[in-house]
Amino acid sequence: MGKKKVMLPADEVDLATVKYQYETIEAPHLTGIGLKLFVKVLEAPLIGSLIISQLKKKNKMIEMLRNTVIPEAPMFKPEFPPREPETGVVPLDEDQRPEERVELALKSLPNYEPAKSLSTDPSSPFRYWKIRDFAYAYRSKITTPSIVAERFIAAMDHFNNMKPPTPLLISFDPELVRKQAAASTRRFEEGCPVSILDGIFMAIKDDIDCFPHPSKGGTTFFHEVRPVEEDAASVGRLRSCGVILVGKANMHELGLGTTGNNPNHGTARNPHDPARYTGGSSSGPAAIVASGLCSAALGTDGGGSVRIPSSLCGVVGLKSTYGRTDMSGSICDSGTVEIIGPITSNVEDAILVYAAILGSSTAERIALKPSLPCLPDLTSNELSHGSGSLTLGKYTEWFNDVFSTEISDKCEDVLNRLVENHGCKMVEIFIPELLEMRTAHIVSIGSESACGLNPDYEDGFVHLPFKKAKFTLDTRTNLALFQSFSASDYVAAQCLRRRLMYYHMEAFKEVDVIVTPTTGMTAPVIPPAALSLGETNMQVTGNLMRFVVTANLLGFPAISVPIGYDKQGLPIGLQIIGRPWCEATILRLAAAIEELCCSPKKKPQQYYDILNGE
């Protein structure tokens, strides 16, 4: 047994003495047959447990969880102190109908100029079509949802037959799309569209229920043990707004990975470079938006799974405060780190979709007492939209802990422009125990995932020996680790959660938001051997998750905004982390950053103009 370590109470830690700890991950990088052999050994009695124990010891997990006295009481889900209300906002009511909230969100946006927005001049720089562009085109009879539906169906056929294939959707029924589009077209012909979202094409990640599609969670069989009988709460809210739900988007199996690799249904490709990963686990949602095929998609985010692929694919990904959106109807509906959030090509579309899907469950309203949901008022002609009053917190050593300095340099440049052009204030902050936070997060999400999967995983293994083998190899690797966590490990992780909440809330007394790169690297290359058998690469995972787990473990709202590209033309994202329930603040700053970075966007290699059929 290692020497016992005793932590000081969090409120006695001297932040002036905090030293940043660089992460060193001790784990093999395996693909192909090597991964297959490793998993076989890992699942063997005795020797598998020894290997996992050694890996946890090398990565200081045992020292942190079992040989350390943590003085704080456990915090089993995020607990938020009272806060001052946001200013310059448009308040919403959770009990309003979704279409009423969307109408209020629409009124909070800048004035729409169709002549400028719908320019088809070939010399104009590339830009994604916004939701309001489609709505204007429908209302002006430039096109109809049914016409766009046929273009979407043709595009899906084209993408599926590309070399290499680009499997964006796991479940797709052209007739269901046509039926929804025909109903939307009739509403426009009758002059009574339901909302600005009527006729807008959206994809739903495969771990969120969208009836009648099955929810496989990226597996080949999970729909057999968990049939879908109705829409998830968030999907039902979109449907009531007239959204055309195109199908279930690809994902890393069960959300247990950060690259988007999926040997079961094929691995979604990054539209900016098909030889690279999209990021995950919401790989299909990010790729289908970045490809221009959908205005928005819903993903789940338990460890950056909305923000990582959004950053790598050059789109916007919003993670709301834990409990802000109802998780019922998703595979991961009982954890303490996950949310359902939108992926869109721009900030205003994220605002519109967020307004539609928000609304806490009854249980979370009682437990968390969420404050009134608000949106930023962006109707001002000033570029800053009120962002000039914001104080930005930056922990420089953490900020600069990236695989390539191109990422931190690009992010730093944007922050400097916010200070110079919009009067934002930059403050240096210090956050202790970031390595402990990553451990607390993996134990939390891992234990909660294993708990939810155990009945099917273990029962399937005992009674149907091939059921366990139906999981991908990297999922089996992760589950072997997750099942090794003890009850005391989980409680220790929750004690760390309380410490880390204290440190961050102390920082939020001085700053409005915390800013970081979204990921520590741009899109990684897909090893050919990984396509058929999968891959485990914890070094890549560490680089992709370095900045995102804070918002998951502690429940804070966060957003990834595209800010440019590296020398290889790969997108870079900037992350904004906000105080609890302060989605309006991070959306306001994201809109200002989007305007600062409005220089010509790079058209993805795999892009289809669904509005004009090009």
Coordinates of C-alpha atoms in Angstrom, one line a residue:
M1 CA 0.0 0.0 0.0
G2 CA 1.3 3.5 -0.9
K3 CA 2.0 6.2 1.7
K4 CA -1.2 7.9 2.8
K5 CA -1.7 11.5 1.5
V6 CA -3.9 14.0 3.4
M7 CA -5.4 16.9 1.5
L8 CA -5.9 20.3 3.0
P9 CA -9.5 21.4 3.1
A10 CA -10.2 23.3 -0.2
D11 CA -10.8 26.6 1.5
E12 CA -7.3 26.4 3.1
V13 CA -5.4 25.8 -0.2
D14 CA -3.2 28.8 -1.1
L15 CA -3.9 29.4 -4.8
A16 CA -0.7 31.4 -5.1
T17 CA 1.3 28.2 -4.6
V18 CA -0.6 26.2 -7.2
K19 CA 1.6 24.5 -9.8
Y20 CA 0.1 23.2 -13.0
Q21 CA 0.5 19.4 -13.4
Y22 CA 1.0 18.2 -16.9
E23 CA -0.8 15.0 -17.7
T24 CA 1.2 11.8 -18.6
I25 CA -1.0 8.9 -19.6
E26 CA 0.5 5.4 -19.3
A27 CA -1.5 3.2 -21.6
P28 CA -0.8 1.3 -24.9
H29 CA -1.9 2.6 -28.3
L30 CA -3.5 -0.4 -30.0
T31 CA -5.4 -1.1 -33.2
G32 CA -6.2 -4.1 -35.3
I33 CA -5.1 -7.6 -34.2
G34 CA -3.1 -6.1 -31.3
L35 CA -6.2 -4.6 -29.8
K36 CA -8.1 -7.9 -30.3
L37 CA -5.4 -9.8 -28.4
F38 CA -5.2 -7.2 -25.6
V39 CA -9.0 -7.4 -25.0
K40 CA -8.9 -11.2 -24.9
V41 CA -6.3 -11.0 -22.2
L42 CA -8.0 -8.1 -20.4
E43 CA -11.2 -10.1 -20.1
A44 CA -9.4 -13.3 -18.8
P45 CA -9.9 -14.1 -15.1
L46 CA -7.1 -12.9 -12.8
I47 CA -4.7 -11.7 -15.4
G48 CA -7.1 -9.1 -16.7
S49 CA -7.6 -7.7 -13.2
L50 CA -3.9 -7.5 -12.7
I51 CA -3.4 -5.6 -15.9
I52 CA -6.1 -3.1 -15.1
S53 CA -4.7 -2.7 -11.5
Q54 CA -1.3 -2.0 -12.9
L55 CA -2.6 0.6 -15.4
K56 CA -4.5 2.4 -12.7
K57 CA -1.4 2.4 -10.5
K58 CA 0.8 3.8 -13.2
N59 CA -1.7 6.6 -13.8
K60 CA -1.9 7.4 -10.1
M61 CA -5.6 6.5 -9.8
I62 CA -5.2 4.2 -6.9
E63 CA -3.0 6.8 -5.1
M64 CA -5.6 9.5 -5.7
L65 CA -8.7 7.5 -4.9
R66 CA -7.7 5.0 -2.2
N67 CA -4.5 6.3 -0.6
T68 CA -5.7 9.9 -0.1
V69 CA -7.8 11.5 2.7
I70 CA -10.2 13.9 1.1
P71 CA -11.8 16.1 3.8
E72 CA -14.8 17.3 1.8
A73 CA -18.2 15.5 1.9
P74 CA -19.3 13.9 -1.4
M75 CA -21.3 15.8 -4.0
F76 CA -23.2 13.2 -5.9
K77 CA -24.5 15.6 -8.5
P78 CA -23.7 19.3 -9.2
E79 CA -24.9 21.6 -6.4
F80 CA -25.0 25.3 -7.4
P81 CA -25.0 28.2 -5.0
P82 CA -27.4 31.1 -5.5
R83 CA -26.3 33.7 -8.1
E84 CA -27.0 37.1 -9.4
P85 CA -29.3 37.2 -12.5
E86 CA -27.8 37.9 -15.9
T87 CA -28.3 41.3 -17.5
G88 CA -29.3 42.3 -21.0
V89 CA -31.2 39.0 -21.5
V90 CA -34.5 37.8 -22.9
P91 CA -36.2 35.6 -20.2
L92 CA -38.0 32.4 -21.2
D93 CA -40.5 30.2 -19.4
E94 CA -39.8 26.5 -19.2
D95 CA -43.6 25.9 -19.1
Q96 CA -44.2 27.7 -22.4
R97 CA -44.8 25.7 -25.5
P98 CA -41.5 25.1 -27.4
E99 CA -42.7 27.1 -30.4
E100 CA -43.5 30.1 -28.1
R101 CA -39.9 30.0 -26.7
V102 CA -38.5 29.8 -30.3
E103 CA -40.5 32.9 -31.2
L104 CA -39.0 34.8 -28.3
A105 CA -35.6 33.6 -29.3
L106 CA -36.2 34.8 -32.9
K107 CA -37.0 38.3 -31.5
S108 CA -33.7 38.3 -29.6
L109 CA -31.6 38.0 -32.8
P110 CA -30.2 40.8 -35.0
N111 CA -32.3 42.0 -37.9
Y112 CA -32.3 39.5 -40.8
E113 CA -31.3 40.9 -44.2
P114 CA -32.2 38.3 -47.0
A115 CA -30.4 40.2 -49.8
K116 CA -27.2 39.9 -47.9
S117 CA -27.7 36.5 -46.4
L118 CA -29.0 34.7 -49.6
S119 CA -26.4 36.1 -52.0
T120 CA -25.5 33.5 -54.7
D121 CA -22.6 35.5 -56.1
P122 CA -19.9 32.9 -56.8
S123 CA -17.3 35.4 -55.7
S124 CA -18.8 35.6 -52.3
P125 CA -16.9 33.8 -49.5
F126 CA -18.2 30.5 -48.3
R127 CA -20.8 30.5 -45.5
Y128 CA -23.2 28.0 -44.1
W129 CA -26.9 28.6 -44.7
K130 CA -28.7 29.6 -41.5
I131 CA -32.1 28.5 -40.2
R132 CA -33.5 31.9 -41.1
D133 CA -32.2 31.5 -44.7
F134 CA -34.2 28.3 -45.1
A135 CA -37.3 29.9 -43.5
Y136 CA -37.1 32.9 -45.8
A137 CA -36.6 30.7 -48.8
Y138 CA -39.7 28.7 -47.9
R139 CA -41.9 31.8 -47.1
S140 CA -40.8 33.5 -50.4
K141 CA -41.5 30.3 -52.4
I142 CA -37.9 30.1 -53.6
T143 CA -38.0 26.5 -52.6
T144 CA -40.1 24.1 -50.5
P145 CA -39.3 21.6 -47.7
S146 CA -40.3 18.8 -50.2
I147 CA -37.7 20.0 -52.8
V148 CA -35.0 20.2 -50.1
A149 CA -36.0 16.7 -48.9
E150 CA -35.3 15.2 -52.3
R151 CA -31.9 16.9 -52.4
F152 CA -31.2 15.6 -48.9
I153 CA -32.2 12.0 -49.9
A154 CA -30.0 12.2 -53.1
A155 CA -27.1 13.6 -51.0
M156 CA -27.3 10.8 -48.5
D157 CA -27.1 8.3 -51.3
H158 CA -24.1 10.1 -52.6
F159 CA -22.3 10.3 -49.3
N160 CA -23.0 6.6 -48.6
N161 CA -21.4 5.6 -51.9
M162 CA -18.4 7.7 -51.6
K163 CA -14.9 6.2 -51.5
P164 CA -14.3 5.9 -48.6
P165 CA -17.9 5.7 -47.4
T166 CA -19.2 8.5 -45.2
P167 CA -21.8 6.8 -42.9
L168 CA -23.5 9.9 -41.4
L169 CA -26.8 8.2 -40.4
I170 CA -27.3 4.8 -38.7
S171 CA -31.1 4.8 -39.2
F172 CA -32.6 6.6 -42.2
D173 CA -35.9 6.2 -44.0
P174 CA -36.4 8.4 -47.1
E175 CA -40.2 7.9 -46.9
L176 CA -40.4 9.3 -43.4
V177 CA -38.4 12.3 -44.5
R178 CA -40.7 12.8 -47.5
K179 CA -43.8 12.5 -45.3
Q180 CA -42.6 15.2 -42.8
A181 CA -41.4 17.5 -45.6
A182 CA -44.8 17.2 -47.4
A183 CA -46.6 18.1 -44.2
S184 CA -44.3 21.1 -43.7
T185 CA -44.7 22.2 -47.4
R186 CA -48.5 22.2 -46.9
R187 CA -48.2 24.4 -43.9
F188 CA -46.2 26.9 -45.8
E189 CA -48.7 26.8 -48.7
E190 CA -51.5 27.4 -46.3
G191 CA -49.5 30.3 -44.7
C192 CA -49.3 28.7 -41.2
P193 CA -45.9 27.4 -40.5
V194 CA -45.5 26.3 -36.9
S195 CA -42.3 28.2 -36.1
I196 CA -39.1 29.5 -37.6
L197 CA -37.9 25.8 -37.3
D198 CA -40.7 24.5 -39.5
G199 CA -39.1 22.6 -42.4
I200 CA -35.6 22.7 -40.9
F201 CA -33.7 19.4 -41.3
M202 CA -32.1 18.0 -38.2
A203 CA -30.4 14.7 -37.2
I204 CA -30.6 13.0 -33.8
K205 CA -27.7 11.2 -32.3
D206 CA -28.3 7.5 -32.0
D207 CA -28.5 7.5 -28.2
I208 CA -31.5 9.8 -28.2
D209 CA -35.0 8.3 -29.0
C210 CA -36.6 9.5 -32.2
F211 CA -39.7 7.3 -32.9
P212 CA -40.0 5.2 -35.0
H213 CA -36.3 4.9 -35.4
P214 CA -34.5 2.4 -33.2
S215 CA -31.9 3.7 -30.7
K216 CA -28.9 1.4 -31.0
G217 CA -26.4 3.7 -29.3
G218 CA -24.0 2.9 -32.1
T219 CA -24.1 -0.8 -31.3
T220 CA -25.5 -3.5 -33.5
F221 CA -28.1 -4.8 -31.0
F222 CA -29.0 -2.4 -28.2
H223 CA -32.4 -1.7 -29.7
E224 CA -33.2 -5.4 -29.1
V225 CA -33.0 -4.9 -25.3
R226 CA -34.3 -1.3 -25.2
P227 CA -37.1 -0.7 -27.7
V228 CA -38.2 2.8 -28.6
E229 CA -41.9 3.6 -28.1
E230 CA -41.9 7.5 -28.2
D231 CA -39.7 10.5 -28.8
A232 CA -37.2 11.7 -26.2
A233 CA -38.5 14.9 -24.5
S234 CA -36.1 17.1 -26.4
V235 CA -37.0 15.4 -29.8
G236 CA -40.7 15.8 -29.1
R237 CA -40.2 19.5 -28.5
L238 CA -38.4 19.9 -31.9
R239 CA -41.1 17.9 -33.6
S240 CA -43.8 20.2 -32.2
C241 CA -41.9 23.1 -33.8
G242 CA -42.2 21.5 -37.3
V243 CA -38.6 20.2 -37.5
I244 CA -38.0 17.5 -40.1
L245 CA -36.1 14.7 -38.3
V246 CA -34.0 13.0 -40.8
G247 CA -32.9 10.0 -38.8
K248 CA -30.4 8.7 -36.2
A249 CA -26.8 10.0 -36.6
N250 CA -23.7 7.9 -36.2
M251 CA -21.7 7.9 -33.0
H252 CA -18.9 6.3 -31.1
E253 CA -20.4 3.1 -29.6
L254 CA -22.4 3.9 -26.5
G255 CA -20.6 7.3 -26.3
L256 CA -17.6 5.6 -24.8
G257 CA -14.9 7.3 -26.9
T258 CA -13.7 10.6 -28.2
T259 CA -12.8 9.9 -31.8
G260 CA -16.0 8.8 -33.4
N261 CA -14.6 5.4 -34.4
N262 CA -17.3 2.9 -35.1
P263 CA -16.5 -0.5 -36.7
N264 CA -20.2 -1.5 -36.5
H265 CA -21.7 1.0 -38.9
G266 CA -18.6 2.6 -40.3
T267 CA -16.6 5.5 -39.0
A268 CA -18.0 9.0 -39.9
R269 CA -15.3 11.1 -41.7
N270 CA -14.3 14.7 -41.0
P271 CA -15.7 16.8 -43.8
H272 CA -12.6 19.0 -43.8
D273 CA -10.3 15.9 -44.3
P274 CA -11.9 12.5 -44.8
A275 CA -8.7 10.8 -43.7
R276 CA -9.3 12.2 -40.2
Y277 CA -11.7 11.6 -37.3
T278 CA -14.7 13.9 -36.6
G279 CA -14.2 13.6 -32.9
G280 CA -16.8 12.0 -30.7
S281 CA -18.8 10.7 -29.4
S282 CA -21.4 12.8 -31.4
S283 CA -19.5 12.1 -34.6
G284 CA -22.4 11.9 -37.0
P285 CA -24.2 15.0 -35.7
A286 CA -21.1 17.2 -36.1
A287 CA -20.3 15.7 -39.5
I288 CA -23.8 16.1 -41.0
V289 CA -23.9 19.7 -39.9
A290 CA -20.4 20.5 -41.1
S291 CA -21.3 18.8 -44.5
G292 CA -24.1 21.3 -45.0
L293 CA -26.8 18.5 -45.0
C294 CA -28.6 19.6 -41.8
S295 CA -28.9 23.0 -40.1
A296 CA -28.6 21.4 -36.7
A297 CA -28.3 18.1 -34.9
L298 CA -28.8 16.9 -31.3
G299 CA -26.0 15.3 -29.5
T300 CA -25.3 14.1 -25.9
D301 CA -22.3 15.5 -23.9
G302 CA -21.0 13.6 -20.9
G303 CA -17.3 14.2 -21.5
G304 CA -17.2 16.8 -24.3
S305 CA -19.1 14.7 -26.7
V306 CA -20.9 17.7 -28.3
R307 CA -18.0 20.1 -28.0
I308 CA -15.1 17.9 -29.2
P309 CA -16.6 17.0 -32.6
S310 CA -17.9 20.5 -33.0
S311 CA -14.4 21.8 -32.6
L312 CA -12.8 19.3 -34.9
C313 CA -15.4 19.8 -37.6
G314 CA -15.5 23.6 -37.4
V315 CA -19.1 24.1 -36.1
V316 CA -20.8 25.3 -32.9
G317 CA -21.5 22.9 -30.0
L318 CA -23.5 24.0 -26.9
K319 CA -23.5 22.2 -23.6
S320 CA -26.1 23.7 -21.3
T321 CA -26.0 23.6 -17.5
Y322 CA -26.6 20.1 -16.0
G323 CA -30.3 19.7 -15.6
R324 CA -31.3 22.5 -17.9
T325 CA -32.6 20.0 -20.5
D326 CA -34.7 17.0 -19.8
M327 CA -32.7 13.8 -20.5
S328 CA -35.7 11.4 -20.5
G329 CA -35.7 9.2 -23.6
S330 CA -31.9 9.1 -24.0
I331 CA -29.8 6.0 -23.3
C332 CA -27.7 8.0 -20.8
D333 CA -30.6 9.5 -18.9
S334 CA -29.6 8.7 -15.3
G335 CA -26.0 10.0 -15.0
T336 CA -24.8 13.1 -13.3
V337 CA -22.5 14.5 -16.0
E338 CA -24.6 14.3 -19.3
I339 CA -26.7 16.8 -21.1
I340 CA -28.5 16.9 -24.6
G341 CA -27.3 19.8 -26.6
P342 CA -27.4 21.3 -30.2
I343 CA -24.7 21.2 -32.8
T344 CA -25.2 24.0 -35.4
S345 CA -23.1 25.8 -38.0
N346 CA -23.5 29.2 -36.2
V347 CA -24.4 30.7 -32.9
E348 CA -27.8 32.1 -33.7
D349 CA -29.0 28.6 -34.9
A350 CA -27.7 27.2 -31.6
I351 CA -29.9 29.8 -29.8
L352 CA -33.0 28.8 -31.7
V353 CA -32.6 25.1 -31.2
Y354 CA -31.6 25.6 -27.5
A355 CA -34.8 27.6 -26.9
A356 CA -36.8 24.7 -28.4
I357 CA -35.3 21.9 -26.3
L358 CA -34.7 23.5 -22.9
G359 CA -36.8 22.6 -19.9
S360 CA -35.8 20.6 -16.8
S361 CA -37.4 17.4 -15.8
T362 CA -39.7 17.5 -12.8
A363 CA -37.1 15.7 -10.6
E364 CA -34.3 18.1 -11.6
R365 CA -36.6 21.2 -10.9
I366 CA -37.0 19.9 -7.4
A367 CA -33.4 18.9 -6.8
L368 CA -31.5 21.7 -8.6
K369 CA -34.0 24.6 -8.5
P370 CA -32.8 26.0 -11.9
S371 CA -33.0 29.7 -12.4
L372 CA -35.1 31.2 -15.2
P373 CA -33.7 30.3 -18.6
C374 CA -32.5 33.3 -20.5
L375 CA -31.1 34.2 -24.0
P376 CA -28.8 37.1 -24.9
D377 CA -30.5 40.1 -26.4
L378 CA -28.5 40.4 -29.7
T379 CA -30.8 43.1 -31.3
S380 CA -28.3 45.8 -30.6
N381 CA -26.3 47.1 -33.7
E382 CA -23.1 47.0 -31.6
L383 CA -20.8 44.1 -32.5
S384 CA -20.2 43.3 -28.9
H385 CA -23.8 42.8 -27.9
G386 CA -22.9 43.8 -24.4
S387 CA -19.9 41.5 -24.2
G388 CA -17.6 44.5 -23.4
S389 CA -18.7 44.2 -19.7
L390 CA -17.4 40.7 -19.4
T391 CA -14.4 39.6 -17.5
L392 CA -12.6 36.5 -19.0
G393 CA -10.7 34.1 -16.8
K394 CA -7.6 32.4 -18.3
Y395 CA -5.3 29.9 -16.5
T396 CA -2.3 30.4 -18.8
E397 CA -0.4 27.1 -18.1
W398 CA -3.6 25.1 -18.7
F399 CA -4.5 27.2 -21.7
N400 CA -1.1 26.5 -23.3
D401 CA -1.1 22.7 -22.6
V402 CA -1.8 21.8 -26.2
F403 CA -0.4 19.3 -28.8
S404 CA 0.4 22.2 -31.2
T405 CA 1.0 25.8 -30.3
E406 CA -1.0 26.8 -33.3
I407 CA -4.1 26.1 -31.2
S408 CA -3.2 28.2 -28.2
D409 CA -1.9 31.0 -30.5
K410 CA -5.1 31.2 -32.5
C411 CA -7.2 31.2 -29.3
E412 CA -4.9 33.8 -27.7
D413 CA -5.3 36.0 -30.8
V414 CA -9.1 36.0 -30.5
L415 CA -9.0 36.8 -26.8
N416 CA -6.6 39.8 -27.5
R417 CA -9.1 41.1 -30.1
L418 CA -12.0 40.8 -27.6
V419 CA -10.0 42.9 -25.2
E420 CA -8.9 45.4 -27.9
N421 CA -12.1 45.7 -29.9
H422 CA -14.8 45.1 -27.3
G423 CA -13.4 46.1 -24.0
C424 CA -13.4 42.7 -22.4
K425 CA -11.1 42.3 -19.4
M426 CA -8.7 39.4 -19.1
V427 CA -7.8 38.1 -15.6
E428 CA -5.3 35.3 -14.8
I429 CA -6.8 32.6 -12.6
F430 CA -5.5 29.5 -10.9
I431 CA -7.4 26.2 -10.6
P432 CA -5.8 23.5 -8.5
E433 CA -6.1 19.7 -8.9
L434 CA -7.0 19.5 -12.6
L435 CA -5.5 16.0 -12.8
E436 CA -7.7 15.0 -9.9
M437 CA -10.7 16.4 -11.8
R438 CA -10.0 14.1 -14.8
T439 CA -9.8 11.1 -12.5
A440 CA -13.0 12.1 -10.7
H441 CA -14.7 12.5 -14.1
I442 CA -13.7 9.2 -15.5
V443 CA -14.7 7.4 -12.3
S444 CA -18.1 9.2 -12.3
I445 CA -19.0 8.7 -15.9
G446 CA -17.5 5.2 -16.0
S447 CA -19.3 4.0 -12.9
E448 CA -22.6 5.4 -14.0
S449 CA -22.2 4.0 -17.5
A450 CA -21.3 0.5 -16.2
C451 CA -24.2 0.6 -13.8
G452 CA -26.6 1.3 -16.6
L453 CA -25.1 -1.3 -18.9
N454 CA -24.4 -4.1 -16.5
P455 CA -27.9 -5.8 -16.7
D456 CA -27.5 -6.3 -20.5
Y457 CA -23.8 -6.7 -20.6
E458 CA -23.5 -9.3 -17.8
D459 CA -26.8 -11.1 -18.5
G460 CA -25.9 -11.2 -22.2
F461 CA -22.5 -12.6 -21.4
V462 CA -23.8 -15.4 -19.1
H463 CA -26.8 -16.5 -21.2
L464 CA -25.8 -15.4 -24.7
P465 CA -22.0 -15.8 -24.9
F466 CA -21.8 -13.9 -28.2
K467 CA -23.6 -10.8 -26.8
K468 CA -20.5 -9.4 -25.0
A469 CA -18.5 -10.0 -28.2
K470 CA -21.0 -7.8 -30.1
F471 CA -19.6 -4.7 -28.4
T472 CA -16.6 -3.2 -30.1
L473 CA -13.1 -3.9 -28.7
D474 CA -12.5 -0.4 -27.4
T475 CA -16.0 -0.4 -25.6
R476 CA -15.0 -3.7 -24.0
T477 CA -11.7 -2.2 -22.9
N478 CA -13.5 0.8 -21.4
L479 CA -16.1 -1.4 -19.6
A480 CA -13.3 -3.6 -18.2
L481 CA -11.8 -0.5 -16.6
F482 CA -15.2 0.9 -15.5
Q483 CA -16.2 -2.3 -13.8
S484 CA -13.0 -2.2 -11.8
F485 CA -14.1 0.9 -9.9
S486 CA -15.3 0.2 -6.4
A487 CA -18.0 2.0 -4.4
S488 CA -15.3 3.7 -2.4
D489 CA -13.7 4.9 -5.6
Y490 CA -17.0 6.5 -6.7
V491 CA -17.5 8.2 -3.3
A492 CA -13.9 9.5 -3.4
A493 CA -14.6 11.0 -6.9
Q494 CA -17.6 12.8 -5.5
C495 CA -15.6 14.2 -2.7
L496 CA -13.2 15.6 -5.3
R497 CA -16.2 17.0 -7.2
R498 CA -17.0 19.1 -4.1
R499 CA -13.4 20.4 -3.8
L500 CA -13.3 21.3 -7.5
M501 CA -16.7 23.0 -7.4
Y502 CA -15.3 25.2 -4.6
Y503 CA -12.2 26.2 -6.6
H504 CA -14.2 27.0 -9.7
M505 CA -16.9 29.0 -7.8
E506 CA -14.1 31.0 -6.2
A507 CA -12.8 31.8 -9.7
F508 CA -16.3 32.8 -10.8
K509 CA -16.3 35.4 -8.0
E510 CA -13.6 37.2 -10.1
V511 CA -14.6 36.4 -13.7
D512 CA -17.8 35.9 -15.8
V513 CA -16.4 33.1 -17.9
I514 CA -13.4 30.8 -18.2
V515 CA -11.8 30.5 -21.6
T516 CA -9.8 27.7 -23.0
P517 CA -9.1 26.0 -26.3
T518 CA -11.9 23.4 -26.8
T519 CA -9.4 20.6 -27.6
G520 CA -5.7 20.1 -27.2
M521 CA -5.3 19.0 -30.8
T522 CA -7.0 19.2 -34.1
A523 CA -8.6 16.2 -35.9
P524 CA -6.4 13.1 -35.6
V525 CA -5.7 10.8 -38.5
I526 CA -7.7 7.6 -38.7
P527 CA -5.4 4.5 -38.7
P528 CA -6.5 2.1 -41.5
A529 CA -6.5 -0.8 -39.0
A530 CA -8.9 1.0 -36.8
L531 CA -11.7 1.0 -39.3
S532 CA -12.5 -2.7 -38.9
L533 CA -11.4 -3.5 -35.4
G534 CA -11.4 -0.1 -33.6
E535 CA -8.7 1.7 -31.7
T536 CA -7.6 2.6 -28.1
N537 CA -5.4 5.6 -27.9
M538 CA -5.5 7.3 -24.5
Q539 CA -2.9 9.9 -25.5
V540 CA -5.3 11.2 -28.2
T541 CA -8.2 11.0 -25.7
G542 CA -6.2 13.0 -23.2
N543 CA -5.5 15.7 -25.7
L544 CA -9.1 15.8 -26.9
M545 CA -10.6 15.9 -23.3
R546 CA -8.1 18.1 -21.5
F547 CA -10.3 21.2 -21.4
V548 CA -13.9 19.8 -21.6
V549 CA -14.5 17.6 -18.6
T550 CA -14.7 20.6 -16.2
A551 CA -18.2 21.5 -17.5
N552 CA -19.3 17.9 -17.3
L553 CA -18.1 17.0 -13.8
L554 CA -19.2 20.4 -12.3
G555 CA -22.3 20.8 -14.5
F556 CA -21.4 24.2 -16.0
P557 CA -22.6 25.5 -19.3
A558 CA -20.0 25.7 -22.1
I559 CA -19.8 26.3 -25.8
S560 CA -17.3 25.6 -28.5
V561 CA -17.0 28.3 -31.2
P562 CA -14.9 27.8 -34.4
I563 CA -12.2 30.5 -34.7
G564 CA -10.0 29.4 -37.6
Y565 CA -7.7 26.7 -38.9
D566 CA -4.3 25.3 -38.4
K567 CA -1.7 25.1 -41.2
Q568 CA -3.2 21.8 -42.4
G569 CA -6.6 23.5 -42.8
L570 CA -8.1 21.7 -39.8
P571 CA -10.6 23.6 -37.6
I572 CA -9.8 25.0 -34.2
G573 CA -12.4 25.7 -31.5
L574 CA -12.4 28.1 -28.6
Q575 CA -14.3 27.0 -25.5
I576 CA -16.3 29.4 -23.2
I577 CA -17.2 28.0 -19.7
G578 CA -19.9 29.9 -17.8
R579 CA -21.3 30.1 -14.4
P580 CA -24.2 27.8 -13.5
W581 CA -27.4 28.6 -15.4
C582 CA -25.7 31.5 -17.4
E583 CA -26.2 30.2 -20.9
A584 CA -27.1 33.7 -22.1
T585 CA -23.6 35.0 -21.1
I586 CA -21.7 32.3 -23.0
L587 CA -24.0 32.7 -26.0
R588 CA -23.5 36.4 -26.0
L589 CA -19.7 36.1 -26.0
A590 CA -19.9 33.3 -28.6
A591 CA -21.8 35.6 -30.9
A592 CA -19.2 38.3 -30.5
I593 CA -16.4 35.8 -31.2
E594 CA -18.2 34.6 -34.3
E595 CA -18.3 38.1 -35.6
L596 CA -14.6 38.7 -34.9
C597 CA -13.8 35.5 -36.8
C598 CA -16.0 36.2 -39.7
S599 CA -13.1 36.2 -42.2
P600 CA -13.8 33.7 -45.0
K601 CA -14.5 30.3 -43.8
K602 CA -12.9 27.3 -45.4
K603 CA -15.4 25.2 -47.4
P604 CA -15.2 21.6 -46.2
Q605 CA -13.9 19.0 -48.7
Q606 CA -17.2 17.1 -48.3
Y607 CA -19.9 19.7 -48.5
Y608 CA -23.4 19.8 -50.2
D609 CA -25.5 22.9 -50.7
I610 CA -28.8 21.5 -49.8
L611 CA -30.7 24.8 -50.2
N612 CA -29.6 25.2 -53.8
G613 CA -28.9 21.6 -54.7
E614 CA -25.3 22.0 -55.5

